[in-house]
Amino acid sequence: MSDFDRYQYAFDPDGDELAARLIRRLPERATVLELGPGPGVMTKVMIDKGYQVTVVEIDAAYAEILQGMGAETIIANLEEPHWMAQLQGRRFDAVMACDVLEHLRSPERVLEALRACTQPQGRLIVSVPNIAYMGVVAGLVHGVFDYTAAGLLDHTHLRFFTRRSLERLLWQTGWSPNYWESYPFPVEQSEFARFWGALTDAQRQCLVVGGADSDVYEWMAVACLSECGPALALRDAQVLADKACDDLQALQLVHAQEHASLLEHQKAFAQARDIIAEQQREIAVLRGSAAGATLSVARFLNEPRNGVRRLLQSIRRRLG
């Protein structure tokens, strides 16, 4: 598998995939610094949504693709300090380091450097694979920890994280994580499916019940500069409150429409019950009329037979 194939994928910007969730955490009309975008799958979506995107990418071939999309492109190695000088002291509304930190020998240095290029009220959006994923643990049960071409054990991964270790790293480098989101993925559909299937039922149950965050394939965190944490938390709370009000109004409208529809259905059901009751009464009358007609016919049919029977009996008596 080539590097291009490993990082080339498609996703629905309005869907539930991790890439879509990450982009939804961006503030509106933001300037964005994206680290290690690869061929620019997420970059293109952000540009299409109207964001001003600057990228730092080490691969010159990817850089050419990114420039063609309209992204301001800096070709540099994040492990070296020169890329910061090329930003010329600029600050961004949001910095995206998505599936990047695990590729770095010293991610703490990059996180510390990012403080200087983030607006005071800006945010850092990070995603990392979760090494505590039950699929990885299932492999360890069988004594297997093999690097692969892609996935959680991608052969280019140099660092591994759990939620706790990422949280500690952010705090230590001057970032305050104020939002977390997990991305669960069914282990039966993962690259670890064969190891999971080889476990006993008891082992699988133990991992599901006892493993911390065992179903989480990746973690996403949104952080702000530590000194701006309270202000950003207040702003985010206001945004959530406004969204909750909008959602409530939408639900009330839907409820009103559904209530009106329910009343119409109830009215229709009542009318249907009245029609059915009237039809049942008519059927009862018809049944009564049919029973009377049947009795009359029976009498009609029986009376001639009785007359003939009496006549024969009379003749027999006279001849007798």
Coordinates of C-alpha atoms in Angstrom, one line a residue:
M1 CA 0.0 0.0 0.0
S2 CA 1.4 3.4 -1.0
D3 CA 1.4 6.4 1.3
F4 CA -1.2 8.0 -1.1
D5 CA -3.5 5.0 -0.8
R6 CA -3.1 4.9 3.0
Y7 CA -4.3 8.5 3.4
Q8 CA -6.7 8.8 0.5
Y9 CA -10.3 8.2 1.6
A10 CA -13.7 9.7 1.2
F11 CA -16.3 10.8 3.8
D12 CA -19.6 12.5 4.1
P13 CA -19.1 16.0 5.5
D14 CA -22.5 15.8 7.1
G15 CA -22.0 12.2 8.3
D16 CA -20.8 10.5 11.5
E17 CA -17.3 9.7 10.5
L18 CA -14.4 11.1 12.6
A19 CA -13.2 13.5 9.9
A20 CA -16.7 15.0 9.6
R21 CA -16.9 15.4 13.4
L22 CA -13.5 17.1 13.6
I23 CA -14.5 19.7 11.0
R24 CA -17.8 20.4 12.8
R25 CA -15.7 21.5 15.8
L26 CA -14.3 24.4 13.9
P27 CA -15.6 27.9 14.6
E28 CA -17.5 29.6 11.8
R29 CA -15.6 31.7 9.3
A30 CA -12.3 30.7 10.8
T31 CA -8.7 30.8 9.7
V32 CA -7.3 27.3 10.0
L33 CA -3.8 25.9 10.3
E34 CA -3.8 22.2 9.4
L35 CA -0.8 20.1 10.2
G36 CA 0.1 17.0 8.2
P37 CA -3.0 17.0 5.9
G38 CA -1.6 14.4 3.5
P39 CA -3.4 14.6 0.1
G40 CA -5.9 17.0 1.6
V41 CA -9.1 15.0 2.0
M42 CA -10.2 17.1 5.0
T43 CA -8.5 20.2 3.5
K44 CA -10.8 20.2 0.5
V45 CA -13.9 20.0 2.6
M46 CA -12.8 22.9 4.7
I47 CA -12.0 25.0 1.7
D48 CA -15.4 24.1 0.1
K49 CA -17.1 25.3 3.4
G50 CA -15.3 28.7 3.1
Y51 CA -12.5 28.3 5.6
Q52 CA -9.1 30.0 4.9
V53 CA -6.7 27.1 5.3
T54 CA -3.0 27.1 5.7
V55 CA -1.3 23.7 5.7
V56 CA 2.1 22.4 6.8
E57 CA 3.0 19.2 4.9
I58 CA 6.3 17.4 4.5
D59 CA 5.5 15.6 1.3
A60 CA 6.2 17.7 -1.8
A61 CA 3.8 15.6 -4.0
Y62 CA 1.0 16.2 -1.5
A63 CA 1.9 19.9 -1.3
E64 CA 1.3 20.3 -5.0
I65 CA -2.1 18.8 -4.6
L66 CA -2.9 21.0 -1.7
Q67 CA -1.8 24.1 -3.6
G68 CA -4.1 23.1 -6.4
M69 CA -7.0 23.1 -4.0
G70 CA -6.3 26.7 -3.0
A71 CA -4.6 26.0 0.4
E72 CA -1.7 28.1 1.4
T73 CA 1.0 25.5 1.6
I74 CA 4.2 25.3 3.7
I75 CA 6.5 22.4 2.9
A76 CA 8.3 21.5 6.1
N77 CA 9.0 18.8 8.7
L78 CA 7.1 19.5 11.9
E79 CA 9.9 18.0 13.9
E80 CA 12.1 20.9 12.8
P81 CA 11.6 24.5 14.0
H82 CA 11.8 26.2 10.6
W83 CA 8.1 25.9 9.7
M84 CA 7.1 28.3 12.5
A85 CA 9.4 31.0 11.0
Q86 CA 7.5 30.7 7.8
L87 CA 4.2 31.7 9.5
Q88 CA 5.8 35.0 10.4
G89 CA 4.1 35.4 13.7
R90 CA 0.6 34.8 12.4
R91 CA -2.2 33.5 14.6
F92 CA -5.1 31.3 13.6
D93 CA -8.6 30.8 14.9
A94 CA -8.1 27.0 14.9
V95 CA -5.3 24.6 14.6
M96 CA -6.0 21.0 13.4
A97 CA -3.5 18.2 14.4
C98 CA -5.6 15.2 13.3
D99 CA -3.8 11.8 13.3
V100 CA -0.5 13.7 13.4
L101 CA 0.9 13.5 16.9
E102 CA 1.4 9.7 16.8
H103 CA 3.8 10.2 13.8
L104 CA 6.2 12.5 15.8
R105 CA 9.2 11.7 17.9
S106 CA 8.5 14.7 20.1
P107 CA 4.9 15.8 19.8
E108 CA 5.3 17.9 23.0
R109 CA 7.6 20.3 21.1
V110 CA 5.0 20.8 18.4
L111 CA 2.2 21.4 20.8
E112 CA 4.3 24.0 22.7
A113 CA 5.2 25.7 19.4
L114 CA 1.5 25.8 18.4
R115 CA 0.7 28.2 21.3
A116 CA 2.5 31.0 19.5
C117 CA 0.3 30.6 16.4
T118 CA -3.1 30.3 18.0
Q119 CA -5.4 33.2 18.7
P120 CA -6.0 33.8 22.4
Q121 CA -9.6 32.6 22.0
G122 CA -8.6 30.0 19.4
R123 CA -8.8 26.3 19.7
L124 CA -6.7 23.2 19.0
I125 CA -8.4 20.2 17.5
V126 CA -6.6 16.9 18.0
S127 CA -7.3 13.3 17.1
V128 CA -5.2 10.2 18.0
P129 CA -5.6 6.4 17.8
N130 CA -6.5 4.8 21.0
I131 CA -3.9 2.1 22.0
A132 CA -6.4 0.8 24.6
Y133 CA -8.7 -0.4 21.9
M134 CA -10.0 -3.9 22.5
G135 CA -8.6 -5.1 19.2
V136 CA -5.1 -4.2 20.1
V137 CA -5.5 -5.9 23.5
A138 CA -6.9 -9.0 21.8
G139 CA -3.8 -9.2 19.7
L140 CA -1.6 -8.9 22.8
V141 CA -3.5 -11.8 24.4
H142 CA -2.2 -13.9 21.5
G143 CA 1.3 -12.3 21.9
V144 CA 0.9 -10.3 18.7
F145 CA 1.9 -6.6 18.3
D146 CA 2.7 -6.4 14.6
Y147 CA 2.9 -3.1 12.7
T148 CA 0.7 -2.9 9.6
A149 CA 0.4 -0.8 6.4
A150 CA -2.5 1.2 7.9
G151 CA -4.7 1.4 11.0
L152 CA -3.9 1.7 14.7
L153 CA -0.5 0.0 14.3
D154 CA 0.5 1.9 11.2
H155 CA 4.2 1.3 10.7
T156 CA 4.8 5.1 10.7
H157 CA 3.4 5.5 14.3
L158 CA 6.1 6.4 16.7
R159 CA 4.0 7.3 19.8
F160 CA 0.9 5.7 21.3
F161 CA -1.9 7.3 23.3
T162 CA -4.8 6.7 25.6
R163 CA -7.2 9.4 26.6
R164 CA -5.4 9.8 29.9
S165 CA -1.9 10.1 28.3
L166 CA -3.1 12.6 25.7
E167 CA -4.8 14.7 28.3
R168 CA -1.6 14.8 30.4
L169 CA 0.4 15.8 27.3
L170 CA -2.0 18.6 26.5
W171 CA -1.9 20.0 30.1
Q172 CA 1.9 19.7 30.2
T173 CA 2.3 21.7 27.0
G174 CA 0.0 24.6 28.0
W175 CA -3.3 23.4 26.6
S176 CA -6.6 23.0 28.4
P177 CA -8.7 20.2 26.9
N178 CA -12.4 21.2 27.4
Y179 CA -14.2 18.8 25.0
W180 CA -13.7 15.1 24.3
E181 CA -15.4 12.9 21.8
S182 CA -14.8 9.2 21.2
Y183 CA -15.0 7.4 17.9
P184 CA -16.1 3.8 18.5
F185 CA -15.6 1.1 15.8
P186 CA -16.8 -2.5 15.9
V187 CA -13.9 -4.7 16.5
E188 CA -15.4 -7.4 14.2
Q189 CA -14.9 -4.9 11.3
S190 CA -11.4 -3.8 12.3
E191 CA -8.0 -5.1 11.3
F192 CA -8.0 -7.0 14.6
A193 CA -11.1 -9.1 13.8
R194 CA -9.2 -12.4 13.6
F195 CA -7.6 -11.9 17.0
W196 CA -11.0 -11.0 18.5
G197 CA -12.6 -14.0 17.0
A198 CA -9.9 -16.3 18.4
L199 CA -10.7 -15.3 22.0
T200 CA -13.1 -17.3 24.2
D201 CA -16.5 -15.8 25.1
A202 CA -15.3 -15.2 28.6
Q203 CA -12.2 -13.3 27.4
R204 CA -14.3 -11.1 25.1
Q205 CA -16.8 -10.4 27.9
C206 CA -13.9 -9.4 30.2
L207 CA -12.5 -7.0 27.7
V208 CA -15.9 -5.5 26.9
V209 CA -17.0 -5.0 30.5
G210 CA -13.6 -4.4 32.2
G211 CA -11.6 -2.5 29.6
A212 CA -11.4 1.3 30.0
D213 CA -12.6 2.8 26.7
S214 CA -12.1 -0.6 25.0
D215 CA -14.5 0.2 22.2
V216 CA -12.9 3.5 21.3
Y217 CA -10.8 3.4 18.1
E218 CA -9.8 7.1 18.2
W219 CA -10.1 10.0 20.5
M220 CA -10.8 13.6 19.6
A221 CA -10.0 16.5 21.9
V222 CA -10.7 20.2 21.6
A223 CA -8.4 22.3 23.7
C224 CA -7.6 26.0 24.2
L225 CA -4.7 27.9 25.7
S226 CA -4.6 27.1 29.4
E227 CA -4.8 30.8 30.4
C228 CA -7.9 31.2 28.2
G229 CA -9.7 28.1 29.3
P230 CA -12.5 29.7 31.4
A231 CA -13.3 32.3 28.7
L232 CA -13.5 29.7 26.0
A233 CA -15.5 27.3 28.1
L234 CA -18.0 30.1 28.7
R235 CA -18.2 30.9 25.0
D236 CA -18.7 27.2 24.1
A237 CA -21.4 26.9 26.8
Q238 CA -23.2 29.9 25.2
V239 CA -23.0 28.3 21.8
L240 CA -24.3 25.0 23.2
A241 CA -27.1 26.9 25.0
D242 CA -28.1 28.7 21.8
K243 CA -28.1 25.4 19.9
A244 CA -30.2 23.8 22.6
C245 CA -32.8 26.7 22.3
D246 CA -32.9 26.2 18.5
D247 CA -33.3 22.4 18.9
L248 CA -36.1 23.0 21.5
Q249 CA -37.9 25.3 19.1
A250 CA -37.6 22.8 16.3
L251 CA -38.9 20.1 18.5
Q252 CA -41.8 22.2 19.6
L253 CA -42.7 22.9 16.0
V254 CA -42.5 19.2 15.1
H255 CA -44.6 18.4 18.2
A256 CA -47.2 20.9 17.2
Q257 CA -47.4 19.5 13.7
E258 CA -47.6 15.9 15.0
H259 CA -50.2 16.9 17.6
A260 CA -52.4 18.5 14.9
S261 CA -51.9 15.3 12.8
L262 CA -52.8 13.2 15.8
L263 CA -56.0 15.1 16.3
E264 CA -57.0 14.7 12.7
H265 CA -56.3 10.9 12.9
Q266 CA -58.4 10.7 16.1
K267 CA -61.3 12.5 14.3
A268 CA -61.0 10.2 11.4
F269 CA -61.0 7.2 13.7
A270 CA -64.1 8.4 15.5
Q271 CA -65.9 8.9 12.2
A272 CA -64.8 5.4 11.2
R273 CA -66.1 3.9 14.4
D274 CA -69.5 5.6 13.8
I275 CA -69.7 4.3 10.3
I276 CA -68.8 0.8 11.4
A277 CA -71.4 0.9 14.2
E278 CA -74.1 2.0 11.7
Q279 CA -73.1 -0.8 9.3
Q280 CA -73.2 -3.3 12.1
R281 CA -76.8 -2.2 13.0
E282 CA -77.8 -2.5 9.4
I283 CA -76.3 -6.0 9.2
A284 CA -78.2 -7.0 12.4
V285 CA -81.5 -5.8 10.8
L286 CA -80.7 -7.7 7.6
R287 CA -79.9 -10.8 9.6
G288 CA -83.2 -10.6 11.4
S289 CA -85.0 -10.2 8.1
A290 CA -83.2 -13.1 6.6
A291 CA -84.0 -15.3 9.6
G292 CA -87.7 -14.4 9.2
A293 CA -87.7 -15.1 5.5
T294 CA -86.0 -18.5 6.1
L295 CA -88.7 -19.5 8.6
S296 CA -91.5 -18.5 6.2
V297 CA -90.0 -20.6 3.5
A298 CA -89.6 -23.5 5.8
R299 CA -93.3 -23.3 6.7
F300 CA -94.3 -23.0 3.1
L301 CA -92.3 -26.0 2.2
N302 CA -93.6 -28.1 5.1
E303 CA -97.3 -27.2 4.8
P304 CA -98.0 -29.0 1.5
R305 CA -96.2 -32.1 2.7
N306 CA -98.3 -32.1 5.9
G307 CA -101.5 -31.8 3.8
V308 CA -100.6 -34.7 1.5
R309 CA -99.7 -36.7 4.6
R310 CA -103.1 -36.1 6.2
L311 CA -105.0 -36.9 2.9
L312 CA -103.2 -40.2 2.6
Q313 CA -104.0 -41.1 6.2
S314 CA -107.7 -40.3 5.5
I315 CA -107.8 -42.5 2.4
R316 CA -106.2 -45.4 4.3
R317 CA -108.8 -45.2 7.0
R318 CA -111.6 -45.3 4.5
L319 CA -110.2 -48.3 2.7
G320 CA -109.2 -50.0 5.8

